[in-house]
mmCIF file of C-alpha atoms and ligand atoms in Angstrom:
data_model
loop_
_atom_site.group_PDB
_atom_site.id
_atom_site.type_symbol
_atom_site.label_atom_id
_atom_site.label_comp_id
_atom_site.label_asym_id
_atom_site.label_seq_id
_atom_site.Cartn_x
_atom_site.Cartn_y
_atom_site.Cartn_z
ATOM 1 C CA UNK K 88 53.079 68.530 159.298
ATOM 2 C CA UNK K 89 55.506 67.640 161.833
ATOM 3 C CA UNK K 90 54.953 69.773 165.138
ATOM 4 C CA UNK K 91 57.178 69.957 168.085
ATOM 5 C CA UNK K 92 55.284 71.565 171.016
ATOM 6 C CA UNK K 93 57.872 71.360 173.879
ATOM 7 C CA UNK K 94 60.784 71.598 171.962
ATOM 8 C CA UNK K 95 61.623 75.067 170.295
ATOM 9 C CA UNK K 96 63.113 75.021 167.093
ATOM 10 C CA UNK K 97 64.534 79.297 166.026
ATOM 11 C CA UNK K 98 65.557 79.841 163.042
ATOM 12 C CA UNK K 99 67.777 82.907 162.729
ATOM 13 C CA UNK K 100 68.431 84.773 159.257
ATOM 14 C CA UNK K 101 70.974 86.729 158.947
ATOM 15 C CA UNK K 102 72.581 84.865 161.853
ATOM 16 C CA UNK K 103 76.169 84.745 160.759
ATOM 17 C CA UNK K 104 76.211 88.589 160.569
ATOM 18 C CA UNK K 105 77.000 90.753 163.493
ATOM 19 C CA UNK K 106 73.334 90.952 165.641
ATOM 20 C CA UNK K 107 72.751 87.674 163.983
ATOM 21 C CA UNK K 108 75.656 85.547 165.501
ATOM 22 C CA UNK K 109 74.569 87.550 169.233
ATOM 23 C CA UNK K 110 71.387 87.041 169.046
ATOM 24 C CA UNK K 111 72.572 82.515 167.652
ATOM 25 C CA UNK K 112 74.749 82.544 170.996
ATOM 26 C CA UNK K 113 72.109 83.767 173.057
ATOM 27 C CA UNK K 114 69.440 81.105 172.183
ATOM 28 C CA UNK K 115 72.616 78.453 172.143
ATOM 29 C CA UNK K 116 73.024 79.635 175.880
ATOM 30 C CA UNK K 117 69.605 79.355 176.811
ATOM 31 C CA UNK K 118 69.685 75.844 175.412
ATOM 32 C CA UNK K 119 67.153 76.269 172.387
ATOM 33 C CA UNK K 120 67.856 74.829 168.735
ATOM 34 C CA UNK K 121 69.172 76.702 166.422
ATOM 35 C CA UNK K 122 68.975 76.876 162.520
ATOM 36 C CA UNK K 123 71.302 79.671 161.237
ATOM 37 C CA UNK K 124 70.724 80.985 157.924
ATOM 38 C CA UNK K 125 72.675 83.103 155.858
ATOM 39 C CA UNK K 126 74.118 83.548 152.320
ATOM 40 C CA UNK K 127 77.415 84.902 153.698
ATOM 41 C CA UNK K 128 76.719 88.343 151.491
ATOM 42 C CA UNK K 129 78.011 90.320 154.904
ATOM 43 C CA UNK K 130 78.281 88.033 157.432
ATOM 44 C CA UNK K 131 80.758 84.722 157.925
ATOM 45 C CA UNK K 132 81.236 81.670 159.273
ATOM 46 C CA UNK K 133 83.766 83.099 161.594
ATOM 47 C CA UNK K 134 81.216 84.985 163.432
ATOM 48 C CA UNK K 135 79.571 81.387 164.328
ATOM 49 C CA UNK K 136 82.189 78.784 163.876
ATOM 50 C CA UNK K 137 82.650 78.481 167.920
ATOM 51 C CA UNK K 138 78.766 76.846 167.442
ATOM 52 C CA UNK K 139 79.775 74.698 164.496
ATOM 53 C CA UNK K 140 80.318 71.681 167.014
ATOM 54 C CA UNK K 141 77.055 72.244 168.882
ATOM 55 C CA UNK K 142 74.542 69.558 168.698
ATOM 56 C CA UNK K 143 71.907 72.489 169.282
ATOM 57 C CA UNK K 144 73.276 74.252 166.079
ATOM 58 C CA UNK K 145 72.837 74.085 162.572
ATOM 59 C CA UNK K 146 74.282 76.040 159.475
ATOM 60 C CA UNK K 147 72.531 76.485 156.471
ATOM 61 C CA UNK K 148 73.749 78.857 153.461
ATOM 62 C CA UNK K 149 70.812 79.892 151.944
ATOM 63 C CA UNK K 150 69.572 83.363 150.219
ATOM 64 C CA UNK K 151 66.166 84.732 152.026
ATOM 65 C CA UNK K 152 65.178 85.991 148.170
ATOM 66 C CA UNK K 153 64.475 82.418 147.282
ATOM 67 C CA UNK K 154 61.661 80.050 149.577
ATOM 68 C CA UNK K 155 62.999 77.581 151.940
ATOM 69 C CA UNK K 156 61.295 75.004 154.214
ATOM 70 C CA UNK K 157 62.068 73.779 156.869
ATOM 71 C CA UNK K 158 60.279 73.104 160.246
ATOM 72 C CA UNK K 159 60.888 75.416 162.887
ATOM 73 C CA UNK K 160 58.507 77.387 165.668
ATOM 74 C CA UNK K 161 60.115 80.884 165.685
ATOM 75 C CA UNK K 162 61.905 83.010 163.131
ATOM 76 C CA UNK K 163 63.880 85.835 163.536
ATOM 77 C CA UNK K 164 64.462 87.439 160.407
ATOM 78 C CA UNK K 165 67.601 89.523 160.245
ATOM 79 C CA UNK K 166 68.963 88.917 156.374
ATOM 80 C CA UNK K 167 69.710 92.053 154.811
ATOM 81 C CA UNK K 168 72.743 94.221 154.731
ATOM 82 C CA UNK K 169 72.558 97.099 157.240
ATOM 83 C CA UNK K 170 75.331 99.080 156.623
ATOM 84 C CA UNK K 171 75.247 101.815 153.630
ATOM 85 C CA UNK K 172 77.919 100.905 151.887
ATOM 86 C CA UNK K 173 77.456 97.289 151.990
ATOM 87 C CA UNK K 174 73.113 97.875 151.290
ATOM 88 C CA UNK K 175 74.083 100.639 148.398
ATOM 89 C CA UNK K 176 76.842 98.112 146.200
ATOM 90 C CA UNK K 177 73.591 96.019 145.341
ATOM 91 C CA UNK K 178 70.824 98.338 146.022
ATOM 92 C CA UNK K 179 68.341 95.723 144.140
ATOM 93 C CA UNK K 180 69.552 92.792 146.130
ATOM 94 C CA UNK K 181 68.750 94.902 148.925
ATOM 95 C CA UNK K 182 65.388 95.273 148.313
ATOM 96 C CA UNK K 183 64.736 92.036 147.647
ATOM 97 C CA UNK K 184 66.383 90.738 150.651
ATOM 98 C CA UNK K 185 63.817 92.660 152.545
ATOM 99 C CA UNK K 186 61.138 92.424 150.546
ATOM 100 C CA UNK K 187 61.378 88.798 148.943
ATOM 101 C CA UNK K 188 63.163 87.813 152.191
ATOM 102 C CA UNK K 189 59.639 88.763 154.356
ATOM 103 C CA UNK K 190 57.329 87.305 151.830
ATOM 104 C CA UNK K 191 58.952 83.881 152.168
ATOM 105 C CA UNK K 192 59.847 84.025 155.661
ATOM 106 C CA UNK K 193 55.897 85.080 156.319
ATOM 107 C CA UNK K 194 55.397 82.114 154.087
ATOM 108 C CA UNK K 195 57.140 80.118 155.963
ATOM 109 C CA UNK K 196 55.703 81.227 159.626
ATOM 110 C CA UNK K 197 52.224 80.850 157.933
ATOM 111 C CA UNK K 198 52.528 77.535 156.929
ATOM 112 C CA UNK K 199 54.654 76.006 160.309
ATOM 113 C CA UNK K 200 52.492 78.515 162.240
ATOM 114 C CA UNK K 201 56.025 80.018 163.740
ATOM 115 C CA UNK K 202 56.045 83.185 165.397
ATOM 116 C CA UNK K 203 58.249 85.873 163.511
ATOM 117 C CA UNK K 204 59.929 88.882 164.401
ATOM 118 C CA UNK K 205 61.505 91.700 162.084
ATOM 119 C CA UNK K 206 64.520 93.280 162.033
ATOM 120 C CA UNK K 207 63.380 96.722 160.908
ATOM 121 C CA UNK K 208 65.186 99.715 161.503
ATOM 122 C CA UNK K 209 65.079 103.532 162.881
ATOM 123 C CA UNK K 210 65.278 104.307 159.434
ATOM 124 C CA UNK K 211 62.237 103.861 158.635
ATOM 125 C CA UNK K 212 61.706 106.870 160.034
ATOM 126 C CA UNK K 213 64.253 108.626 157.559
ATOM 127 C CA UNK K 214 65.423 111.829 158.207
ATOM 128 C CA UNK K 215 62.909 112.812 161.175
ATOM 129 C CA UNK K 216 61.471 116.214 162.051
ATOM 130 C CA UNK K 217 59.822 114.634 165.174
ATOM 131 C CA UNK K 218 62.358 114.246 167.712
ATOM 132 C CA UNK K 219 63.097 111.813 170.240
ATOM 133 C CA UNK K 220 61.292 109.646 167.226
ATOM 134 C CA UNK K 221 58.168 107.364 168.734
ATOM 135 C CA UNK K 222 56.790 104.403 166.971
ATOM 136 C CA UNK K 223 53.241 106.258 166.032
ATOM 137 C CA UNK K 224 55.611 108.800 163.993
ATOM 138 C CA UNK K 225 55.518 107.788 160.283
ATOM 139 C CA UNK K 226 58.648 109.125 158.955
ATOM 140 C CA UNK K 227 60.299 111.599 156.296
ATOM 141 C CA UNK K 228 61.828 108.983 153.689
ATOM 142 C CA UNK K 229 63.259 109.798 150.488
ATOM 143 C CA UNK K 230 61.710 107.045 148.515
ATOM 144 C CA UNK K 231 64.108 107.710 145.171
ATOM 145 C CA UNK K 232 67.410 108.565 146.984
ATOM 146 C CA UNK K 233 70.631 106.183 147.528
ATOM 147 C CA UNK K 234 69.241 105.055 150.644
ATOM 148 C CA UNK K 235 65.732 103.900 149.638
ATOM 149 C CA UNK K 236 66.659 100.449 148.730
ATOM 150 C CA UNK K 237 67.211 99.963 152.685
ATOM 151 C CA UNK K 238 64.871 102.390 154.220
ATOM 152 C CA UNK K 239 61.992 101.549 151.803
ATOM 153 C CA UNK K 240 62.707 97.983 151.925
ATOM 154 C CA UNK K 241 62.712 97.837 155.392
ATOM 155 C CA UNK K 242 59.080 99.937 155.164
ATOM 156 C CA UNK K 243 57.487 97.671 153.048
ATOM 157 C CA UNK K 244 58.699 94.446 155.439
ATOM 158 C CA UNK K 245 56.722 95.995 157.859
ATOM 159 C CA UNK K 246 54.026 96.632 155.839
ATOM 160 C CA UNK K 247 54.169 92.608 154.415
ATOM 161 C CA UNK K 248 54.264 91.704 158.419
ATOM 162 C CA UNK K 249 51.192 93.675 159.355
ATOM 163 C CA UNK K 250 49.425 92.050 156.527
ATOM 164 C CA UNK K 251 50.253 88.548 157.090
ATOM 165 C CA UNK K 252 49.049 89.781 160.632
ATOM 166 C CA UNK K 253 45.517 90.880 159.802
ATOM 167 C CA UNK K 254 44.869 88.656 156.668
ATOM 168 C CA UNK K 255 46.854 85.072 157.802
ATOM 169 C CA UNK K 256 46.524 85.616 161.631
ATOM 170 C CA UNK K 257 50.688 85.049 161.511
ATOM 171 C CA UNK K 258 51.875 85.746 165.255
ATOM 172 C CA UNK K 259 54.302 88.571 163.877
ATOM 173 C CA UNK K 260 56.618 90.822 165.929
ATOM 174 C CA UNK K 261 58.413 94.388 164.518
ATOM 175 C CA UNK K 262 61.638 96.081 166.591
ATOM 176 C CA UNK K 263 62.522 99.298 165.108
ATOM 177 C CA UNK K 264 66.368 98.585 165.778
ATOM 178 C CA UNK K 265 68.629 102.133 166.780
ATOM 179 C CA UNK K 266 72.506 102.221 166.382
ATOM 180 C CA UNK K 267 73.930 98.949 167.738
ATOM 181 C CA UNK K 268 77.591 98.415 167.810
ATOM 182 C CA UNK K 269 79.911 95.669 169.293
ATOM 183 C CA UNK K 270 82.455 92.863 168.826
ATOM 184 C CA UNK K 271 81.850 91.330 165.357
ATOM 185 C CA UNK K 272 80.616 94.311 163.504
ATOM 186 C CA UNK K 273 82.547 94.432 160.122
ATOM 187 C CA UNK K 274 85.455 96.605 160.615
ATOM 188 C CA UNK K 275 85.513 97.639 157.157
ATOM 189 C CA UNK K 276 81.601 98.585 156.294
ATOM 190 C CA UNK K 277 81.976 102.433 157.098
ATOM 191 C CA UNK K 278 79.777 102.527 160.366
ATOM 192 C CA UNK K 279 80.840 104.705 162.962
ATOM 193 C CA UNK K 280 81.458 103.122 165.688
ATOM 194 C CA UNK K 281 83.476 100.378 164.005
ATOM 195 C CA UNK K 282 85.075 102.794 161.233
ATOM 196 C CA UNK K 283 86.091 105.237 164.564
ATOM 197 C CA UNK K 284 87.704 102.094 166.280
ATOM 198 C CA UNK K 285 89.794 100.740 163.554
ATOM 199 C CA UNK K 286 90.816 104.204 162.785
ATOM 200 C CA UNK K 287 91.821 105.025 165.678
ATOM 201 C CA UNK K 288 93.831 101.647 166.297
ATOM 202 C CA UNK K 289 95.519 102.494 163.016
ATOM 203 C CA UNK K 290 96.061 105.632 163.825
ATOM 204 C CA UNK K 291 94.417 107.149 160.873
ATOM 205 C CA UNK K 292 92.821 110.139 160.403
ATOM 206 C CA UNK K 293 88.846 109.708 162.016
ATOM 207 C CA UNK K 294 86.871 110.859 158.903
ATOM 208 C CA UNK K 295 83.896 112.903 160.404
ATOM 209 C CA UNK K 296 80.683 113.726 158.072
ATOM 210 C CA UNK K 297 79.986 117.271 157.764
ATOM 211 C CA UNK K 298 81.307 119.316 161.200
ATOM 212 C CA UNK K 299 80.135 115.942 163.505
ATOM 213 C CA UNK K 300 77.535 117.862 164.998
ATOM 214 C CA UNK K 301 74.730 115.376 164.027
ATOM 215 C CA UNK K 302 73.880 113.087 167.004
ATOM 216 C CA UNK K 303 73.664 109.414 167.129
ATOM 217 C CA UNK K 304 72.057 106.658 169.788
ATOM 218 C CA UNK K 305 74.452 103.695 170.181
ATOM 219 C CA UNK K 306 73.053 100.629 171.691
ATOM 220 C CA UNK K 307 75.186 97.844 172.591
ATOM 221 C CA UNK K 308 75.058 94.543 171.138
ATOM 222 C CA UNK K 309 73.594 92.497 174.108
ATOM 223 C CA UNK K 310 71.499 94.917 175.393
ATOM 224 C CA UNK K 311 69.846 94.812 172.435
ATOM 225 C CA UNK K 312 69.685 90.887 172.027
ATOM 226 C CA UNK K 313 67.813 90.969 175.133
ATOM 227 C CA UNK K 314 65.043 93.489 173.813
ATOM 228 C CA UNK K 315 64.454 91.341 170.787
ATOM 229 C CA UNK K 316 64.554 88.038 172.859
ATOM 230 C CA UNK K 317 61.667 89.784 175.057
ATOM 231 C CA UNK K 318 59.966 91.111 172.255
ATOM 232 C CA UNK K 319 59.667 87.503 170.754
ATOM 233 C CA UNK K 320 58.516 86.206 174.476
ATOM 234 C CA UNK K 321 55.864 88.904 174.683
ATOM 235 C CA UNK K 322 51.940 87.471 174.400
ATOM 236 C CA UNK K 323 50.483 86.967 170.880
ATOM 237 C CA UNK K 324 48.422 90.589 170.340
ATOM 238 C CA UNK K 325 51.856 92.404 171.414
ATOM 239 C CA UNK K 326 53.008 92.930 167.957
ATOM 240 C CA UNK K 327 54.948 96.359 167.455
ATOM 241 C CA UNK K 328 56.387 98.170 166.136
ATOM 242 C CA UNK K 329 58.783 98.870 169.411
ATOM 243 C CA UNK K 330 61.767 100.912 169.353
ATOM 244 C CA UNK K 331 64.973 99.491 170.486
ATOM 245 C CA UNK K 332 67.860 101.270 171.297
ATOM 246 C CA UNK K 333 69.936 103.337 173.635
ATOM 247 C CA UNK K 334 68.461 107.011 174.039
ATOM 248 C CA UNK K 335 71.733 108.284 175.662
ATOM 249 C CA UNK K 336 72.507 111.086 172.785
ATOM 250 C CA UNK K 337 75.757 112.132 171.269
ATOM 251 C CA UNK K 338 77.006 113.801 168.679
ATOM 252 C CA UNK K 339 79.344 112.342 166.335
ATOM 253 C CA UNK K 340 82.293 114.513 167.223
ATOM 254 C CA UNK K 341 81.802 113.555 170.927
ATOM 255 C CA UNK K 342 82.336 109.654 170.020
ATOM 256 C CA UNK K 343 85.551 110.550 167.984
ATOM 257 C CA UNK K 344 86.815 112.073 170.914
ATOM 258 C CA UNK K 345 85.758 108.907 173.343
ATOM 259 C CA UNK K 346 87.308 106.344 171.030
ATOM 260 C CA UNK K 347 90.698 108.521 170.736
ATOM 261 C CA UNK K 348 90.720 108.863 174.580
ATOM 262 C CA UNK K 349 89.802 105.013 174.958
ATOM 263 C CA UNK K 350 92.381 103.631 172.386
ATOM 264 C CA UNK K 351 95.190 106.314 173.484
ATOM 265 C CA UNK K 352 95.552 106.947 169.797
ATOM 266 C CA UNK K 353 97.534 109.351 167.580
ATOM 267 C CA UNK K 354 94.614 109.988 164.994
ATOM 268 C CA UNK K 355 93.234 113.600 164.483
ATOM 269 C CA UNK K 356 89.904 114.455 163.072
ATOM 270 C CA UNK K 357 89.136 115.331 159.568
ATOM 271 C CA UNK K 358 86.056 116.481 158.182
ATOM 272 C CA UNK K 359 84.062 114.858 155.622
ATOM 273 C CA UNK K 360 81.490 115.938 152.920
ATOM 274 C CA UNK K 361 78.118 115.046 154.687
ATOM 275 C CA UNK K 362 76.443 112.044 152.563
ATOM 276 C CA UNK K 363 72.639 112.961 151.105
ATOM 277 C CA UNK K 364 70.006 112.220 152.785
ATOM 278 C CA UNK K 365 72.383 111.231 156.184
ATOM 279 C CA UNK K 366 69.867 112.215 159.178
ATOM 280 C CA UNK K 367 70.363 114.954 161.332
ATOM 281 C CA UNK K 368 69.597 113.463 164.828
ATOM 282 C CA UNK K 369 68.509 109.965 165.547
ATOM 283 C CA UNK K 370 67.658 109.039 169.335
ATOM 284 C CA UNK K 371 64.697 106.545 170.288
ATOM 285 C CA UNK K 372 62.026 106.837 172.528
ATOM 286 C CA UNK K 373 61.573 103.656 174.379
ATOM 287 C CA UNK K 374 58.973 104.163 176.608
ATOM 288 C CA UNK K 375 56.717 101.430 174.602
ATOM 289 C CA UNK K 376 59.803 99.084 175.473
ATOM 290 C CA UNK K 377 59.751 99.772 178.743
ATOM 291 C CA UNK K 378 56.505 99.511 179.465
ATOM 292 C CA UNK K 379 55.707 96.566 177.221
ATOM 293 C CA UNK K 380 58.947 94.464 177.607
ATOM 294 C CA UNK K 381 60.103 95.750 180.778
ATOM 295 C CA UNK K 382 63.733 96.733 178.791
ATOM 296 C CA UNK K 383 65.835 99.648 178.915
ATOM 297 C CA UNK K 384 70.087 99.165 177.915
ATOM 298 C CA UNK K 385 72.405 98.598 180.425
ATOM 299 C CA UNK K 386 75.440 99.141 179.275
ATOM 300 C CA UNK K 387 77.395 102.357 179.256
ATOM 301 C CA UNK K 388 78.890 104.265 175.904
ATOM 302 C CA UNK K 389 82.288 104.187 177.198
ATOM 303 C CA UNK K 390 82.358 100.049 178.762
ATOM 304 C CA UNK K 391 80.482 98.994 174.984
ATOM 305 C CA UNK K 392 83.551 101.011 173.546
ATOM 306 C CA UNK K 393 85.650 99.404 175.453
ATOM 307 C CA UNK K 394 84.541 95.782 174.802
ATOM 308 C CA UNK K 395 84.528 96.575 171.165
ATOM 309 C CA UNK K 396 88.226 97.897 171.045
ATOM 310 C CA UNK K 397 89.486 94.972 172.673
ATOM 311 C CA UNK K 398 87.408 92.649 169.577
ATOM 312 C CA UNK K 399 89.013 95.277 167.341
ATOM 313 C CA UNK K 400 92.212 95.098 168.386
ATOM 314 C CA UNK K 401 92.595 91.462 168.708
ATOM 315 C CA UNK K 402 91.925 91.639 165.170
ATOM 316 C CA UNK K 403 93.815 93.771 163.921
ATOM 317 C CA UNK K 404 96.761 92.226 165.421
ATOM 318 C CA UNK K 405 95.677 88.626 163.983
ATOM 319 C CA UNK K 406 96.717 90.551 160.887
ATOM 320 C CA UNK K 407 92.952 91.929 159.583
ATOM 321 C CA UNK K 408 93.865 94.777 156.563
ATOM 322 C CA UNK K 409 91.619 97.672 156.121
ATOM 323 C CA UNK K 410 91.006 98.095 152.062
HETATM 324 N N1 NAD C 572 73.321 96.896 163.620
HETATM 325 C C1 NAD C 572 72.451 97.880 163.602
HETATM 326 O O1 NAD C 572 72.749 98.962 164.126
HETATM 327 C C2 NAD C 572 71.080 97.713 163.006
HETATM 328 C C3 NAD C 572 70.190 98.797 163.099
HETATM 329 C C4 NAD C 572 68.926 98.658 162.539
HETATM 330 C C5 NAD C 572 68.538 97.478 161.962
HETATM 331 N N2 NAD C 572 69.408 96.451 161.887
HETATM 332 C C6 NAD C 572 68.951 95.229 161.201
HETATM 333 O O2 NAD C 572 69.393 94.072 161.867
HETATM 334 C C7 NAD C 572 69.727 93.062 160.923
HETATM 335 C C8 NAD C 572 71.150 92.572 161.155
HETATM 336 O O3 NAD C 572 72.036 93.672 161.001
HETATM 337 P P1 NAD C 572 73.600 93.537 161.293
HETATM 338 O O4 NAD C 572 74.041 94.827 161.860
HETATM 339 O O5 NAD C 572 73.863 92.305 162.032
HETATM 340 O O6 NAD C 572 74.162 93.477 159.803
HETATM 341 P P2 NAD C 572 75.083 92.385 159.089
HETATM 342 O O7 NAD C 572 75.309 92.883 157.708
HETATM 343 O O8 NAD C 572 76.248 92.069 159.947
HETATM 344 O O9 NAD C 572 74.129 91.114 159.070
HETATM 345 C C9 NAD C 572 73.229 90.832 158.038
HETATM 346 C C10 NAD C 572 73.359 89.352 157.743
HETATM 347 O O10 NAD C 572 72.393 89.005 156.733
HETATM 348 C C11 NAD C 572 73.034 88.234 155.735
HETATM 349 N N3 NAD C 572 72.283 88.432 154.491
HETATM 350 C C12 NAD C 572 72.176 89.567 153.755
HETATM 351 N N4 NAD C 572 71.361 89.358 152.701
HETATM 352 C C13 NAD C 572 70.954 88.064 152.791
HETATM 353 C C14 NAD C 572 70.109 87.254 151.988
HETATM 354 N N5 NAD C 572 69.520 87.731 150.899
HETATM 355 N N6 NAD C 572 69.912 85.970 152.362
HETATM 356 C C15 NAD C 572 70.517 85.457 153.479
HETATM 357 N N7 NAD C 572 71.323 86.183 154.267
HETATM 358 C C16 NAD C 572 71.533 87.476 153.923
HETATM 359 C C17 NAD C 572 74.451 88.767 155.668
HETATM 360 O O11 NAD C 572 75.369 87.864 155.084
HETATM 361 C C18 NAD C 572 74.731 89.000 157.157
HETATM 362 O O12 NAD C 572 75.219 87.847 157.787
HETATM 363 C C19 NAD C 572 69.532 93.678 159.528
HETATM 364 O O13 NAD C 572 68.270 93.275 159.038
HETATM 365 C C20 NAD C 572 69.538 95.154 159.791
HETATM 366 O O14 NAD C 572 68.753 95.850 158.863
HETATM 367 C C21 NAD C 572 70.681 96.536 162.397
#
C-alpha cells in the first residue's frame, strides 16, 4: 500500500453540495489535496467548478452506496441529502447513503488507515424534550415516521463509526451539525433560510410552519467549516460526538421578519400546516466544542443573512427559476 506521510491527501464526499464545496475551498486554501466525491444527487459541479483547474483538485462522480478505493489520509464524509424534501423523494436512497455510504467509507479509512469524520446531524436528537440539547442526550426519534430515513440513518452512521472505533481501532471523528445556511445552499430544497431568501427576493408570500413560534439555531457556513476542520485536527482519542452550531436562538417568525427587513421586500407572511414530526426547538450546546476545539461561531444572524442574499440574488438575476 502506497503511503504518503507528509503529504495529505482529503477526500471530501458530498463535496459538490453546499457544506461540501466550503469545506473543498477551505482545504484548497490551506494548500492540501483534494479528492471531491459526489454523485451530483443534490449537489453540482457549479458549486466547485472555480477548483476544476486546480492542480490540488480532483473530481470524481461516484455514489457512496457502492465501495470505492482510492488512496487518501483523511475523509470527510458528507454524502447524503440533508434537506427534507430532497432526503424524503428517495427515502431508501437515503438510508443507504448513510448507512452503505459509512460502511464503505469506514472500509475505506480501515484499510488506508485515514482518519474520518461524520457529518451527522442535530437530528439525531429528533424532536428533543431536553433543551439546549447536549451530546450525552440520546434523543426522541420517530423511527417509522417520514423523517426516519434521515434521522435514523444518520443514527446508525454513528453507531457504524463507534464500532469501526472500538473493533478496527479506525481514528473516527462525529460533529452533530445544527442549522447551517449560506451562499450555495439550494434555493429550491424548502430550508428556511434559503426558502425565506428567495421568497422574499421574489416577493412571494414567506410560507411559515404552524404560527412560526418554533425556534431554530442558524450557523453560518464558514463558521462551521472551521469547527469540522478542528474537529478533524483534534488528537486521536478525541472522537465525539461534538455539537456544532450557533446557539443564538430564534424563532422562525423572527427570521421572516430579518430577511424581509434585509431584502426590503414586499412579501407578507402566511401560515403553513406544521409538517409531522417538525421539532419544536432546536439550539446546541457547545460547551464540548469549546472546550475541546477551542470553537464558538463568529458570525452574526443578520451579516450571514446578508452574505447569503447577495449569493441569492446574484442568482436569481442570472435567471435561476423557482419550480
Ligand atoms: N446544512 C446543514 O444545516 C446540515 C445540518 C446537519 C447535517 N448536515 C450534513 O452535512 C452534509 C452536507 O449537507 P449539505 O447541507 O451540504 O447538503 P447538500 O444536499 O447540499 O450536500 C449533500 C451532497 O451529497 C451528495 N450526495 C448525496 N447522496 C450521495 C451519494 N449516495 N453518493 C455521493 N454523493 C451523494 C449530494 O449530491 C450533495 O452534493 C450532509 O451529510 C448533511 O446530513 C448538514
Amino acid at each position: 500500500m502506497l503511503r504518503f506521510p507528509d503529504y495529505v491527501q482529503v477526500l471530501v464526499t458530498g463535496g459538490a453540495g453546499f457544506l461540501g464545496s466550503h469545506l473543498c475551498d477551505r482545504l484548497i486554501g490551506d494548500g492540501v489535496a483534494v479528492i471531491c466525491l459526489d454523485n451530483f444527487y443534490t449537489g453540482t459541479r457549479r458549486n466547485v467548478a472555480h477548483l476544476l483547474d486546480n492542480p490540488m483538485f480532483e473530481l470524481v462522480r461516484h455514489d457512496v452506496t457502492f465501495p470505492i478505493y482510492l488512496e487518501v489520509n483523511q475523509i470527510y464524509n458528507l454524502a447524503c441529502a440533508a434537506s427534507p424534501i430532497h432526503y424524503q423523494f428517495d427515502p431508501v436512497q437515503t438510508t443507504k447513503s448513510s448507512v452503505h455510504g459509512a460502511i464503505n467509507m469506514l472500509g475505506l479509512a480501515k484499510r488506508t488507515r485515514a482518519r474520518i469524520l461524520q457529518a451527522s446531524t442535530s437530528e439525531v436528537y429528533g424532536d428533543p424534550d431536553m433543551h439546549p440539547q447536549a451530546e450525552s442526550y440520546w434523543g426522541r426519534v420517530n423511527p417509522i415516521g417520514p423523517r426516519a430515513c434521515y434521522d435514523e440513518g444518520k443514527r446508525c452512521a454513528e453507531t457504524l463509526f463507534f464500532d469501526y472505533y472500538r473493533q478496527h481501532h479506525v481514528l473516527i471523528k462525529v460533529a452533530r451539525i445544527f442549522n447551517t445556511y449560506g451562499p450555495r445552499m439550494h434555493p429550491n430544497d424548502g430550508r428556511v433560510v434559503s426558502n425565506f431568501i428567495r421568497q422574499a427576493l421574489e416577493n412571494e408570500p414567506i410560507t411559515l410552519f404552524g404560527d412560526g413560534s418554533q425556534t431554530r439555531s442558524f450557523c453560518y457556513v464558514t463558521d462551521l467549516i472551521e469547527g469540522l476542520v478542528r474537529l478533524m485536527a483534534t488528537p486521536d482519542e478525541v472522537t465525539g460526538p461534538v455539537n456544532l452550531g450557533n446557539p443564538g436562538e430564534f424563532t422562525v417568525r423572527e427570521l421572516a421578519e430579518k430577511v424581509i427587513a434585509l431584502t426590503g421586500s414586499r412579501s407578507r407572511i402566511e401560515s403553513l400546516p406544521l409538517p409531522a414530526d417538525d421539532p419544536r426547538q432546536r439550539k446546541p450546546d457547545i460547551d464540548l466544542a469549546r472546550k475541546t476545539l477551542d470553537w464558538e461561531p463568529k458570525v452574526a444572524l443578520d451579516e450571514g443573512l446578508r452574505r447569503t442574499i447577495e449569493y441569492f440574488d446574484r442568482l436569481l438575476a442570472a435567471g435561476w427559476k423557482s419550480g
